[in-house]
């Protein structure tokens, strides 16, 4: 079972895919140059087809970027909710959030929190706005793996 540190959860933000943006920028610039030459010199018909192909590629890449952005926003909201919950649990346990480790990266299932060798089950309400902390005993702690910033253990 993996336990994630507070720092790991804070670092889990999504970066923009710069390669896709660079490709879209290059395609857009090529389309602008082709449009300029087409208006100025009336390029051959085959270049019009290439222009249409570039427009289709731009629309496809734009759709992919929009989908990726929406997925990243949902994931970032989930991590923000986890971080808020971990900070609230730290306040309830009167410890620093950096001293807590959690076994979940989402709140779909009640998480287990570890602090200084003590384990707590955090029972979340249906709307995830409140919780109950219950101390538990855990066996087979040798199977636990700590995941920290950069994936280091």
CSV table of C-alpha atoms in Angstrom, one decimal, residues 1-84:
chain,number,residue,atom,x,y,z
A,1,UNK,CA,0.0,0.0,0.0
A,2,UNK,CA,1.3,3.4,-0.9
A,3,UNK,CA,1.3,6.3,1.5
A,4,UNK,CA,1.6,9.8,0.0
A,5,UNK,CA,3.3,12.7,1.8
A,6,UNK,CA,1.7,16.1,2.0
A,7,UNK,CA,4.5,17.5,-0.2
A,8,UNK,CA,3.8,14.9,-2.9
A,9,UNK,CA,0.1,15.9,-3.0
A,10,UNK,CA,1.0,19.6,-3.2
A,11,UNK,CA,3.4,18.9,-6.1
A,12,UNK,CA,0.8,17.0,-8.2
A,13,UNK,CA,-0.2,19.8,-10.5
A,14,UNK,CA,-0.5,19.3,-14.2
A,15,UNK,CA,1.8,21.1,-16.6
A,16,UNK,CA,0.8,22.2,-20.0
A,17,UNK,CA,1.9,19.9,-22.8
A,18,UNK,CA,4.4,22.3,-24.5
A,19,UNK,CA,5.1,20.1,-27.4
A,20,UNK,CA,1.4,20.1,-28.5
A,21,UNK,CA,1.3,23.9,-28.1
A,22,UNK,CA,4.5,24.3,-30.2
A,23,UNK,CA,3.1,22.1,-33.0
A,24,UNK,CA,-0.1,24.1,-33.0
A,25,UNK,CA,1.9,27.4,-33.1
A,26,UNK,CA,4.0,26.2,-36.0
A,27,UNK,CA,0.9,24.9,-37.9
A,28,UNK,CA,-0.8,28.2,-37.3
A,29,UNK,CA,2.2,30.2,-38.6
A,30,UNK,CA,2.4,28.0,-41.7
A,31,UNK,CA,-1.3,28.6,-42.3
A,32,UNK,CA,-0.8,32.3,-42.0
A,33,UNK,CA,2.1,32.3,-44.4
A,34,UNK,CA,0.1,30.2,-46.9
A,35,UNK,CA,-2.9,32.5,-46.5
A,36,UNK,CA,-0.7,35.5,-47.2
A,37,UNK,CA,0.8,34.0,-50.3
A,38,UNK,CA,-2.6,32.7,-51.5
A,39,UNK,CA,-4.2,36.1,-51.3
A,40,UNK,CA,-1.1,37.8,-52.8
A,41,UNK,CA,-0.2,35.4,-55.7
A,42,UNK,CA,-3.1,33.0,-55.9
A,43,UNK,CA,-1.3,29.8,-55.1
A,44,UNK,CA,-2.0,26.5,-56.9
A,45,UNK,CA,-4.9,24.3,-55.9
A,46,UNK,CA,-2.7,21.7,-54.2
A,47,UNK,CA,-1.6,24.3,-51.6
A,48,UNK,CA,-5.3,25.0,-50.8
A,49,UNK,CA,-5.6,21.3,-49.9
A,50,UNK,CA,-2.6,21.5,-47.7
A,51,UNK,CA,-4.1,24.6,-46.0
A,52,UNK,CA,-7.3,22.7,-45.4
A,53,UNK,CA,-5.3,19.8,-43.9
A,54,UNK,CA,-3.5,22.2,-41.6
A,55,UNK,CA,-6.8,23.7,-40.5
A,56,UNK,CA,-8.1,20.2,-39.7
A,57,UNK,CA,-4.9,19.4,-37.8
A,58,UNK,CA,-5.3,22.6,-35.8
A,59,UNK,CA,-8.9,21.8,-34.9
A,60,UNK,CA,-7.9,18.3,-33.9
A,61,UNK,CA,-5.0,19.4,-31.7
A,62,UNK,CA,-7.1,22.2,-30.2
A,63,UNK,CA,-9.8,19.7,-29.3
A,64,UNK,CA,-7.1,17.4,-27.7
A,65,UNK,CA,-5.8,20.4,-25.7
A,66,UNK,CA,-9.2,21.4,-24.5
A,67,UNK,CA,-9.9,17.8,-23.4
A,68,UNK,CA,-6.6,17.6,-21.6
A,69,UNK,CA,-7.2,21.0,-19.9
A,70,UNK,CA,-10.7,19.8,-18.7
A,71,UNK,CA,-9.2,16.6,-17.3
A,72,UNK,CA,-6.3,18.4,-15.6
A,73,UNK,CA,-8.8,20.9,-14.0
A,74,UNK,CA,-10.8,18.0,-12.6
A,75,UNK,CA,-7.7,16.3,-11.3
A,76,UNK,CA,-6.3,19.5,-9.8
A,77,UNK,CA,-9.6,20.1,-8.0
A,78,UNK,CA,-9.4,16.6,-6.6
A,79,UNK,CA,-5.9,17.2,-5.3
A,80,UNK,CA,-6.9,20.5,-3.8
A,81,UNK,CA,-9.7,18.8,-1.9
A,82,UNK,CA,-7.2,16.1,-0.7
A,83,UNK,CA,-4.8,18.8,0.5
A,84,UNK,CA,-7.6,20.7,2.3
